[in-house]
Coordinates of C-alpha atoms in Angstrom, one line a residue:
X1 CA 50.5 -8.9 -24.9
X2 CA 48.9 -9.2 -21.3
X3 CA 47.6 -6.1 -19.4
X4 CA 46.7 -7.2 -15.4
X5 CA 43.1 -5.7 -15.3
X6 CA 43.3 -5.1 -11.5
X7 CA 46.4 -2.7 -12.0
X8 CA 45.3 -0.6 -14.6
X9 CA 41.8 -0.2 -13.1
X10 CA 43.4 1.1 -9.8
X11 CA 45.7 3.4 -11.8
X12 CA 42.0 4.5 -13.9
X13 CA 40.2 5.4 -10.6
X14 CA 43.2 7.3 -9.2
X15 CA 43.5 4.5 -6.6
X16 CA 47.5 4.1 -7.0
X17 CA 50.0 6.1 -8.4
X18 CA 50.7 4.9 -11.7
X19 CA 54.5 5.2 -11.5
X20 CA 55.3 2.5 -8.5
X21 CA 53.2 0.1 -11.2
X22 CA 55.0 -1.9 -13.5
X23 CA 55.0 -0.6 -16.8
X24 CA 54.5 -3.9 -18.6
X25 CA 51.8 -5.0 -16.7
X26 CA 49.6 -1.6 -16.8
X27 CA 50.5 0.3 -20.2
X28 CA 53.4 -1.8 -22.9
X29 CA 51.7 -5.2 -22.2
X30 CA 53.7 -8.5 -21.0
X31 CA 54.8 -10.6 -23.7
X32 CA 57.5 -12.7 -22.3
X33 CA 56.2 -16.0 -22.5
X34 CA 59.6 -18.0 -22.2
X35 CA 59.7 -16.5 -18.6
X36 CA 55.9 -15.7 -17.7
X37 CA 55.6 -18.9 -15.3
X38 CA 59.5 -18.5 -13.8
X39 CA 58.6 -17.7 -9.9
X40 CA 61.2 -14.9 -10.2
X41 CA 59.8 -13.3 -12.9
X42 CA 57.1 -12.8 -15.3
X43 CA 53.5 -13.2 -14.0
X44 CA 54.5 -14.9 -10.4
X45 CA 56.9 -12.0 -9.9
X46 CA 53.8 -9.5 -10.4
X47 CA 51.7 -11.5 -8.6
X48 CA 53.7 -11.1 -5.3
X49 CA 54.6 -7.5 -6.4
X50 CA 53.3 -4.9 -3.3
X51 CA 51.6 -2.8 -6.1
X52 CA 49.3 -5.7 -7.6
X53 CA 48.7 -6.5 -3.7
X54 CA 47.6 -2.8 -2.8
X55 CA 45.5 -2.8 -6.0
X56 CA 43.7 -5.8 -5.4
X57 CA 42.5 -4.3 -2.0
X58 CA 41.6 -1.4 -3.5
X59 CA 39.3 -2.4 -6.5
X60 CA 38.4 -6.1 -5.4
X61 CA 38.7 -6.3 -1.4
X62 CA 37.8 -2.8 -0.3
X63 CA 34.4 -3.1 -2.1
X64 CA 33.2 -6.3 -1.4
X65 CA 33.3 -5.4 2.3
X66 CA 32.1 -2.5 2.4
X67 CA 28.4 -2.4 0.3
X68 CA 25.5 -0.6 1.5
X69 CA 24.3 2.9 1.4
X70 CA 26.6 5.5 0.7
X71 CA 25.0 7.3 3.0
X72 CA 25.9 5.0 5.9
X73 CA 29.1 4.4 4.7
X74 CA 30.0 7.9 4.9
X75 CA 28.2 8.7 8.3
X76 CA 26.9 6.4 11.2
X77 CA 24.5 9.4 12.4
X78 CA 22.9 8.9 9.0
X79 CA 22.5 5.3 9.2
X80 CA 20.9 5.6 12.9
X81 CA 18.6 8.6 12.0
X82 CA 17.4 6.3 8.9
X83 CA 16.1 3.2 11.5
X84 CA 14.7 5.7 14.2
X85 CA 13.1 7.2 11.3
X86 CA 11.6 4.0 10.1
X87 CA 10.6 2.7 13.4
X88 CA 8.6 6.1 14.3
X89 CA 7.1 5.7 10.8
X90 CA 6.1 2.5 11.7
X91 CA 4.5 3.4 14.6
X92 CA 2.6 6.2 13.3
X93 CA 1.2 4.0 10.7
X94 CA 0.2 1.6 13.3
X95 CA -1.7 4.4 15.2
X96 CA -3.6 5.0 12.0
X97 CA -4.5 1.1 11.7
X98 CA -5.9 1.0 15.4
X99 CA -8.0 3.9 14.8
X100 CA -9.4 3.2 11.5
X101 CA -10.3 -0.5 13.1
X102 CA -12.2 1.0 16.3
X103 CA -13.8 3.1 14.2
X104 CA -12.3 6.1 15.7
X105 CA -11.8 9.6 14.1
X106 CA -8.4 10.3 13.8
X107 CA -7.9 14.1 14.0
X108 CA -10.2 17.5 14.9
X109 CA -11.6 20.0 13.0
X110 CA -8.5 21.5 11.9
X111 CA -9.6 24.1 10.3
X112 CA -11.3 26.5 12.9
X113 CA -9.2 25.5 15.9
X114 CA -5.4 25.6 16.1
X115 CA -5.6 23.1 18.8
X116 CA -7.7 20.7 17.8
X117 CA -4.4 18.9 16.3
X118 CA -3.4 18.3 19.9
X119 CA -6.6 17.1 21.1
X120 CA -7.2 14.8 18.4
X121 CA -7.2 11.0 18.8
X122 CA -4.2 10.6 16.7
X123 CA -1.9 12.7 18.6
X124 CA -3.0 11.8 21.5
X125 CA -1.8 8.1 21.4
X126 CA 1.1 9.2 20.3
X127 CA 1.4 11.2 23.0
X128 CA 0.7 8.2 25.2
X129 CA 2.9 6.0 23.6
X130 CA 5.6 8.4 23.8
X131 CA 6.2 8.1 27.8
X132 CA 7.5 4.7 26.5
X133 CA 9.4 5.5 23.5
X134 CA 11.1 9.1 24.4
X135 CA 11.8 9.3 20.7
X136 CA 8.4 10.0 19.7
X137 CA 8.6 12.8 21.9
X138 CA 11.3 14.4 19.9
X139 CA 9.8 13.2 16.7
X140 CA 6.7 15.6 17.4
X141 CA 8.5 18.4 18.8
X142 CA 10.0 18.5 15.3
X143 CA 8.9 21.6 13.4
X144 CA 8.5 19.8 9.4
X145 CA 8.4 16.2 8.0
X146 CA 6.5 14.3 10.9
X147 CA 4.7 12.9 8.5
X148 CA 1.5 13.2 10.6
X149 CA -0.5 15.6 8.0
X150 CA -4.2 14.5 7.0
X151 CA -2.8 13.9 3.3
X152 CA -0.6 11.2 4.9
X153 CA -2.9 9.9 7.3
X154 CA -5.1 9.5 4.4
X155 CA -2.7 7.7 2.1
X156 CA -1.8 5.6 5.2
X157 CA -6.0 5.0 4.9
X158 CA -6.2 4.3 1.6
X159 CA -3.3 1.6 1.2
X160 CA -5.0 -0.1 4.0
X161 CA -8.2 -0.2 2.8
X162 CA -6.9 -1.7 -0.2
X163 CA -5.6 -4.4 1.6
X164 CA -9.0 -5.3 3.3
X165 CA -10.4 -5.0 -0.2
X166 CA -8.1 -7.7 -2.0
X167 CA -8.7 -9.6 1.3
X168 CA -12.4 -9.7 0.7
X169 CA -11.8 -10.3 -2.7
X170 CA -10.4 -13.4 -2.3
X171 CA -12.7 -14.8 -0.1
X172 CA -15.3 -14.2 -2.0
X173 CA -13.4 -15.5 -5.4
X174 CA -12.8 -18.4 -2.8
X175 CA -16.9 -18.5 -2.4
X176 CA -17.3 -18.6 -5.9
X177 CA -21.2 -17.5 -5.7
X178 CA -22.1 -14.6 -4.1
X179 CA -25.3 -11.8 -3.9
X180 CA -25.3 -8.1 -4.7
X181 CA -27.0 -5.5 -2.4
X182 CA -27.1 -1.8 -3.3
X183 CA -29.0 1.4 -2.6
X184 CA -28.4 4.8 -3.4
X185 CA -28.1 8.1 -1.2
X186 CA -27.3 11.3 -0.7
X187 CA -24.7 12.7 1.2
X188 CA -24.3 15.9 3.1
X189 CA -23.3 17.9 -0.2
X190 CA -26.4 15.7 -1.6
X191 CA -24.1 14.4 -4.2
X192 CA -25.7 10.9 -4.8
X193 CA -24.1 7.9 -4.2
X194 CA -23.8 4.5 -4.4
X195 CA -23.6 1.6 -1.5
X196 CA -22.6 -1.5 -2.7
X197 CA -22.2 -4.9 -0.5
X198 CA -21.3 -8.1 -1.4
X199 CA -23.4 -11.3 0.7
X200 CA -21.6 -14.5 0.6
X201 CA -21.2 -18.0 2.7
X202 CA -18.1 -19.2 3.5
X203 CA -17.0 -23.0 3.3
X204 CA -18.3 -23.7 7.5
X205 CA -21.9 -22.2 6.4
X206 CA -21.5 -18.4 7.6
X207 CA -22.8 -15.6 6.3
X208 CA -20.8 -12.5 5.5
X209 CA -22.3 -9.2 4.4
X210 CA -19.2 -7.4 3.3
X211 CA -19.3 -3.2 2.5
X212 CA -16.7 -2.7 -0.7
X213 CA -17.4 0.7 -1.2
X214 CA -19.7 4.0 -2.1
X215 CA -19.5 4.9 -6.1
X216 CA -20.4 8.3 -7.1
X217 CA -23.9 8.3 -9.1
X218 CA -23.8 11.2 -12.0
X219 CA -27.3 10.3 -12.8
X220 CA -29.8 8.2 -10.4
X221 CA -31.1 6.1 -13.9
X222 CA -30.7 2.4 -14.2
X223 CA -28.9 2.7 -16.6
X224 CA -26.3 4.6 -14.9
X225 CA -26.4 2.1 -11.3
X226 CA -26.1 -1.0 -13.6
X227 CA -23.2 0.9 -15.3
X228 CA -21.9 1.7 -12.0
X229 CA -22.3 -2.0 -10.4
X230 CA -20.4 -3.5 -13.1
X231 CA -17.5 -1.3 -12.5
X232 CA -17.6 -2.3 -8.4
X233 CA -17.6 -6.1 -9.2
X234 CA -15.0 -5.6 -11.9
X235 CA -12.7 -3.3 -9.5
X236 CA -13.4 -6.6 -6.9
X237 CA -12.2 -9.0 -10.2
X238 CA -15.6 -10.7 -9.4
X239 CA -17.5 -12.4 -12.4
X240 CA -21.4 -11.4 -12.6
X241 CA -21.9 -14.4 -13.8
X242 CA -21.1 -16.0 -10.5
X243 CA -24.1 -13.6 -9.0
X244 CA -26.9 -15.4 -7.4
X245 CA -29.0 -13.0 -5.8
X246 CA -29.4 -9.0 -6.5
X247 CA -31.4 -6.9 -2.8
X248 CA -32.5 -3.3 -3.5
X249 CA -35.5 -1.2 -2.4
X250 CA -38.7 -1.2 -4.5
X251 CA -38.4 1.6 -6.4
X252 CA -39.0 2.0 -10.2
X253 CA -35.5 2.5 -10.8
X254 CA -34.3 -0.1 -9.2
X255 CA -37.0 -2.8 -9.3
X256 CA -38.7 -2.0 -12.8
X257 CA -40.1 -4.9 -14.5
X258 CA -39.5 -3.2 -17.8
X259 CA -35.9 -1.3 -17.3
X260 CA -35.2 -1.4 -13.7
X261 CA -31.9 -2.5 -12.7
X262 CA -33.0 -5.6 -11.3
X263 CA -34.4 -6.2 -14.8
X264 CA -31.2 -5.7 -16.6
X265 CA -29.0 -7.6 -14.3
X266 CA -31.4 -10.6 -14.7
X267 CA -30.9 -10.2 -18.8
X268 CA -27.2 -10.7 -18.4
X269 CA -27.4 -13.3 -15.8
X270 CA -30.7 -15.5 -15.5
X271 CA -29.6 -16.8 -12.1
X272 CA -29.5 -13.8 -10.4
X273 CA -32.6 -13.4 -8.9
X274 CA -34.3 -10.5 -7.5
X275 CA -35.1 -10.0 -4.0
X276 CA -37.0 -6.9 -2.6
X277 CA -34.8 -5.5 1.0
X278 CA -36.3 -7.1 3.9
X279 CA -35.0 -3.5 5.5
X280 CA -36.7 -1.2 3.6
X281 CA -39.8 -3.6 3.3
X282 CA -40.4 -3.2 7.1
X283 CA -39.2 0.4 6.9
X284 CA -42.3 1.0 4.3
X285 CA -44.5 -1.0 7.0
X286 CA -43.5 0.4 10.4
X287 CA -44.3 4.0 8.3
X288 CA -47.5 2.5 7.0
X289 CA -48.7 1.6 10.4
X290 CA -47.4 4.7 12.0
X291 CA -50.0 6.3 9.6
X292 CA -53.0 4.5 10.4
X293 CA -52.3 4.6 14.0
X294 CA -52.3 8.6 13.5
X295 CA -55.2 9.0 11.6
X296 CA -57.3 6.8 14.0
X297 CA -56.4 8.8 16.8
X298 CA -57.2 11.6 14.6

């Protein structure tokens, strides 16, 4: 016995009314074979049939054509809210991007002025961009989910800065060899920290000095930096063994000839040799002189 799938799918979604359909073809089964192929009857005769033809356009036709969102199938205002959505979104994200590469804050000191939110850098070029795009205008006047908060400006930020990371990360996996400078410092909370930066030369002979981040120092030991350096070249999936060169200051901690971290990045890595910071070198010099110029005049 033969069912027709089609039919009894329609009749199972409450598509058709199950009694116009022919009963053979959607609940007994067909199983006249001496007349299935007759044009008059059997399968032909089904074929043709208005029902079978309205149930194909239902489950099979209908379908096809009509994928997507539900959401803009069942309303054109929320298909066009979705791309003017997008397209502000965009554009906010882009303001961020320009900022961040001029260097420029993007928002006040929201927390002891109201205002400040207007005056900031990032609302203002919205603002400007606005008297082109009137729909930014009306985005902003909105009173909840602009997403123009610090938390998203910051995640904007972050995924950014990612992407200059994996970018610098493959130039310098491209490099191959490469040089590690460091020094630690304290912040305003005088939480110390780490500065790392990667020195490489590119294929046409140039140097880059790349920053790749600031790594929080629990303890200012050597221990702890190496520990610490290993986890910013691992994070940058660079091999130490590719290190060349190591610049810090000339501190004990850093370079010891016992324990200092110079010390123990050498025992890992024979090739990477130490370097003392031509910056902090003249710094020590410039404060040296500065000294014997004072006491002479003393």
């Amino acid at each position: 016995m033969v069912l027709c799938f089609t039919c009894v799918k329609a009749i199972q979604n409450n598509m058709l009314s199950s009694t116009k359909a022919d009963p053979k073809f959607t609940r007994i089964g067909y199983s006249n074979w001496k007349n299935a192929m007759d044009k008059k009857k059997g399968f032909q005769k089904h074929v043709l049939s208005e029902y079978h033809k309205e149930a194909v356009a239902r489950v099979i036709t209908a379908p096809a054509t009509t994928t997507g969102d539900v959401g803009e199938l069942l309303s054109e205002k929320h298909a066009k809210e979705k791309a003017i959505n997008r397209k502000i979104l965009l554009t906010i994200l882009s303001n961020v991007r320009f900022l961040a590469r001029q260097a420029l804050p993007l928002r006040g000191n929201w927390d002891t002025d109201s205002a400040s939110e207007i005056n900031s850098n990032f609302y203002q070029l919205l603002k400007l961009r606005s008297e082109e795009n009137p729909e930014i205008s009306e985005w902003l006047s909105r009173r909840t989910e602009k997403y123009t908060s610090p938390m998203i400006q910051n995640e904007m930020l972050e995924v950014l800065a990612l992407g200059v990371l994996r970018e610098i990360s493959e130039n310098i996996q491209n490099a191959k060899f490469f040089t590690i400078m460091a020094d630690e410092t304290a912040d305003v909370s005088i939480k110390e920290q780490l500065v790392v930066c990667i020195r490489w030369v590119d294929d046409k002979f140039v140097i880059h000095e790349d920053f790749i981040g600031m790594w929080p120092l629990p303890r200012t030991t050597a221990d702890q930096i190496v520990e610490t350096l290993r986890e910013a070249l691992q994070q940058m999936n660079l091999d130490i063994q590719n290190a060349r060169g190591q610049c810090y200051d000339g501190a004990a901690t850093m370079a010891g000839e016992k324990t200092g971290v110079a010390t123990q990045i050498k025992s890992v890595n024979g090739k990477c040799l130490y370097t003392h910071c031509y910056g902090h070198a003249l710094n020590l010099a410039v404060a040296d002189a500065i000294k014997s110029v004072k006491c002479t005049y003393e």
